[in-house]
Amino acid sequence: AAPIARVVSMLSDLKARLDSEGSSEQSVYDKYACWCEETEARKKKEISDAKARIEELTNIILSATAGRAGGGADIQDLQRRLLENEDSQRSAESLRSRESQEYATSKAEMEESIAALTKAVEVLSGAGTGKSLNKQVQLLDLVSGVRRAVQLAHNHLSSSDEMALEAFLEEPETEGSPFLKKRPTFKQHYAVQSNEVQGILSNMLETFKTDLQAAIQQETERQSQFASLLAAKRTEHEQLQAQLGDQNVKFANNDATVAASKKERADLQESLRNDEVFLATTTQGCQAKAVEWSERTRLRTEETNGVAKAISILNGGDAQAVFGRAVNSLIQTSMTKHADLVRKA
């Protein structure tokens, strides 16, 4: 029985070793299988998240690109409006400058005419008194000023008034002039002519004064209107510049958003491709390893079952009897061979 016991002991040790190795390999495989499961789940989520982010970035790029186009149109419109505003300011300033120059010229002419007419009326109102020579000198001094006043008041004079003034201006100082007759016999005629001219000049004087006040009032109103218009234009210009600045910032931000989004999308697409390859490779490897492990488990189970069955057989009563008969048979055979050898010797 000792030999069978030794074989059974050896088989038992073998089975124990097989069971231990099987447990160790199972532990290793379980860890590998767990890694496969976790890795595949993590990569699938990363791939899903990457695809969602890529779609989101694509929408951001499309929206920012559309906004960029709209922003470009807004910037062009604001630039156009700024140029129009500046042209309008220049036009208003140019017009105001011309009006101011015209007003200054007209005002100076009217003031000169008023001064000349005032002096002329004063001289004529004293006609017939004082020295005739002194009146002649005074009238001669006033001729150019009165003539200019007549030219300026041309549209306000009747034909008869204009003719009377022309006659006066042509011969204010001559001896035979009806305005400065020295002989008493013509004094009454002189007075009539002098009063007529004086009346015309007085009317002209009042007209010039009225026109001067009207011109002053008009200039004041125009200057006020110009100041209001310019202030409004400058305020509008500042607002347009502020809006243009905002649009430029938005435009630049859109460009930056598009550039950053495109870069991020490209990086994600590259990472996605790598992740998909990694997942496919990992899934294939894990599946192959599962098939391999399944086959290895089957073989080890068969091996272990075979050893266990052998132990069971060897431990059975039949095995002991068979082994005993086999041993006896071997002993008898050995003894017979030994006896034959002795006889032959």
XYZ file of N, CA, C and O in Angstrom, residues 113-181:
276
model
N -22.782 153.128 -43.950
C -23.878 153.847 -44.601
C -24.686 154.635 -43.587
O -25.086 155.788 -43.832
N -24.949 154.013 -42.429
C -25.705 154.705 -41.372
C -24.953 155.958 -40.922
O -25.538 157.027 -40.733
N -23.618 155.801 -40.759
C -22.828 156.970 -40.339
C -22.870 158.071 -41.394
O -23.040 159.269 -41.066
N -22.730 157.690 -42.689
C -22.741 158.681 -43.768
C -24.100 159.339 -43.890
O -24.201 160.575 -44.050
N -25.168 158.523 -43.837
C -26.522 159.060 -43.954
C -26.865 159.954 -42.779
O -27.528 160.996 -42.933
N -26.439 159.546 -41.591
C -26.706 160.381 -40.404
C -26.049 161.746 -40.555
O -26.669 162.797 -40.274
N -24.799 161.743 -41.024
C -24.091 163.008 -41.218
C -24.735 163.841 -42.307
O -24.894 165.071 -42.172
N -25.152 163.152 -43.390
C -25.777 163.875 -44.506
C -27.071 164.519 -44.074
O -27.362 165.676 -44.422
N -27.874 163.771 -43.325
C -29.151 164.326 -42.853
C -28.896 165.520 -41.945
O -29.606 166.540 -41.990
N -27.850 165.401 -41.095
C -27.521 166.524 -40.205
C -27.110 167.752 -41.013
O -27.525 168.872 -40.704
N -26.307 167.548 -42.049
C -25.863 168.681 -42.877
C -27.036 169.307 -43.607
O -27.204 170.525 -43.636
N -27.875 168.412 -44.220
C -29.004 168.929 -44.979
C -30.054 169.576 -44.091
O -30.749 170.505 -44.491
N -30.174 169.084 -42.884
C -31.163 169.692 -41.983
C -30.764 171.102 -41.601
O -31.596 171.914 -41.198
N -29.469 171.401 -41.764
C -29.008 172.765 -41.489
C -28.862 173.595 -42.752
O -28.212 174.630 -42.732
N -29.386 173.125 -43.865
C -29.275 173.850 -45.146
C -29.941 175.207 -45.039
O -31.016 175.352 -44.476
N -29.271 176.230 -45.631
C -29.825 177.588 -45.595
C -29.294 178.386 -44.455
O -29.527 179.580 -44.361
N -28.564 177.737 -43.519
C -27.969 178.461 -42.401
C -26.485 178.237 -42.440
O -26.012 177.215 -42.955
N -25.723 179.078 -41.872
C -24.267 178.934 -41.866
C -23.693 179.339 -43.204
O -24.382 179.803 -44.116
N -22.407 179.093 -43.318
C -21.720 179.477 -44.531
C -21.915 178.427 -45.606
O -21.772 177.238 -45.358
N -22.189 178.877 -46.803
C -22.417 177.958 -47.920
C -21.166 177.160 -48.233
O -21.240 175.978 -48.558
N -19.995 177.802 -48.119
C -18.751 177.106 -48.421
C -18.538 175.928 -47.470
O -18.134 174.843 -47.877
N -18.862 176.133 -46.211
C -18.731 175.055 -45.225
C -19.661 173.899 -45.549
O -19.306 172.730 -45.413
N -20.859 174.206 -45.994
C -21.799 173.156 -46.372
C -21.277 172.397 -47.574
O -21.412 171.172 -47.659
N -20.704 173.126 -48.513
C -20.163 172.456 -49.695
C -19.076 171.451 -49.301
O -19.043 170.320 -49.794
N -18.185 171.870 -48.442
C -17.103 170.984 -48.005
C -17.670 169.750 -47.302
O -17.244 168.614 -47.541
N -18.646 169.954 -46.431
C -19.251 168.838 -45.705
C -19.943 167.853 -46.644
O -19.825 166.636 -46.508
N -20.671 168.397 -47.613
C -21.364 167.544 -48.571
C -20.391 166.767 -49.435
O -20.604 165.594 -49.732
N -19.320 167.456 -49.854
C -18.317 166.757 -50.670
C -17.696 165.590 -49.892
O -17.415 164.531 -50.462
N -17.482 165.790 -48.585
C -16.921 164.722 -47.757
C -17.877 163.530 -47.643
O -17.446 162.391 -47.447
N -19.170 163.790 -47.765
C -20.163 162.733 -47.563
C -20.596 162.033 -48.838
O -21.294 161.021 -48.790
N -20.181 162.577 -49.993
C -20.675 162.058 -51.270
C -20.375 160.578 -51.437
O -21.255 159.774 -51.775
N -19.122 160.177 -51.218
C -18.759 158.772 -51.449
C -19.526 157.845 -50.533
O -19.998 156.777 -50.943
N -19.681 158.232 -49.269
C -20.411 157.397 -48.324
C -21.871 157.290 -48.689
O -22.466 156.202 -48.623
N -22.483 158.447 -49.085
C -23.890 158.436 -49.463
C -24.085 157.650 -50.757
O -25.055 156.898 -50.904
N -23.134 157.778 -51.677
C -23.246 157.053 -52.943
C -23.233 155.530 -52.675
O -23.997 154.778 -53.278
N -22.341 155.113 -51.779
C -22.291 153.676 -51.440
C -23.594 153.244 -50.793
O -24.102 152.166 -51.066
N -24.167 154.108 -49.947
C -25.444 153.800 -49.298
C -26.549 153.676 -50.332
O -27.414 152.792 -50.241
N -26.522 154.566 -51.343
C -27.526 154.498 -52.415
C -27.398 153.180 -53.178
O -28.391 152.545 -53.532
N -26.159 152.741 -53.428
C -25.949 151.475 -54.128
C -26.491 150.303 -53.313
O -27.109 149.382 -53.856
N -26.240 150.353 -52.025
C -26.717 149.267 -51.175
C -28.238 149.260 -51.052
O -28.850 148.205 -50.925
N -28.854 150.466 -51.092
C -30.305 150.585 -50.914
C -31.036 150.650 -52.245
O -32.214 151.026 -52.286
N -30.362 150.275 -53.308
C -30.933 150.392 -54.650
C -32.300 149.725 -54.749
O -33.236 150.303 -55.327
N -32.445 148.539 -54.195
C -33.706 147.808 -54.309
C -34.833 148.426 -53.494
O -35.998 148.085 -53.702
N -34.473 149.284 -52.560
C -35.497 149.911 -51.713
C -35.913 151.299 -52.214
O -36.802 151.909 -51.627
N -35.293 151.828 -53.255
C -35.555 153.187 -53.749
C -36.459 153.168 -54.975
O -36.324 152.300 -55.835
N -37.344 154.169 -55.023
C -38.147 154.331 -56.231
C -37.294 155.019 -57.295
O -36.224 155.584 -56.997
N -37.764 155.025 -58.509
C -36.998 155.645 -59.610
C -36.816 157.128 -59.379
O -35.734 157.690 -59.599
N -37.872 157.774 -58.909
C -37.796 159.228 -58.689
C -36.831 159.560 -57.558
O -36.047 160.516 -57.648
N -36.876 158.732 -56.497
C -35.953 158.971 -55.379
C -34.526 158.761 -55.833
O -33.612 159.519 -55.467
N -34.309 157.714 -56.607
C -32.960 157.422 -57.076
C -32.437 158.543 -57.970
O -31.274 158.934 -57.871
N -33.338 159.089 -58.834
C -32.921 160.176 -59.723
C -32.589 161.424 -58.915
O -31.613 162.126 -59.193
N -33.392 161.730 -57.907
C -33.152 162.901 -57.074
C -31.815 162.779 -56.355
O -31.042 163.742 -56.261
N -31.529 161.567 -55.841
C -30.271 161.362 -55.135
C -29.088 161.424 -56.091
O -28.022 161.940 -55.738
N -29.254 160.873 -57.305
C -28.185 160.935 -58.285
C -27.867 162.387 -58.633
O -26.697 162.778 -58.760
N -28.916 163.186 -58.799
C -28.717 164.615 -59.109
C -27.983 165.298 -57.961
O -27.074 166.109 -58.171
N -28.360 164.947 -56.741
C -27.720 165.535 -55.575
C -26.242 165.142 -55.492
O -25.378 165.970 -55.203
N -25.989 163.859 -55.775
C -24.614 163.375 -55.681
C -23.734 163.890 -56.814
O -22.515 164.002 -56.655
N -24.331 164.216 -57.950
C -23.556 164.719 -59.084
C -23.122 166.158 -58.861
O -22.018 166.550 -59.207
N -24.008 166.997 -58.283
C -23.685 168.415 -58.130
C -24.082 168.931 -56.760
O -24.953 169.788 -56.618
N -23.448 168.404 -55.744
C -23.807 168.905 -54.408
C -23.124 170.227 -54.078
O -23.540 170.926 -53.165
N -22.007 170.560 -54.871
C -21.206 171.683 -54.427
C -21.162 172.829 -55.429
O -20.576 173.868 -55.153
N -21.773 172.642 -56.619
C -21.642 173.691 -57.641
C -22.471 174.906 -57.284
O -23.467 174.816 -56.565
N -22.046 176.035 -57.894
C -22.718 177.300 -57.597
C -24.164 177.260 -58.053
O -25.039 177.840 -57.426
N -24.372 176.581 -59.169
C -25.735 176.540 -59.702
C -26.548 175.394 -59.205
O -27.645 175.132 -59.703
N -25.974 174.578 -58.258
C -26.705 173.419 -57.756
C -27.975 173.853 -57.058
O -27.967 174.799 -56.269
N -29.069 173.194 -57.333
C -30.323 173.571 -56.675
C -30.284 173.310 -55.179
O -31.154 173.739 -54.459
N -29.239 172.543 -54.707
C -29.172 172.237 -53.270
C -28.422 173.297 -52.483
O -28.537 173.351 -51.272
N -27.629 174.131 -53.210
C -26.835 175.133 -52.496
C -26.920 176.492 -53.193
O -25.941 177.195 -53.360
N -28.079 176.884 -53.688
C -28.263 178.205 -54.311
C -28.022 179.283 -53.278
O -28.590 179.232 -52.197
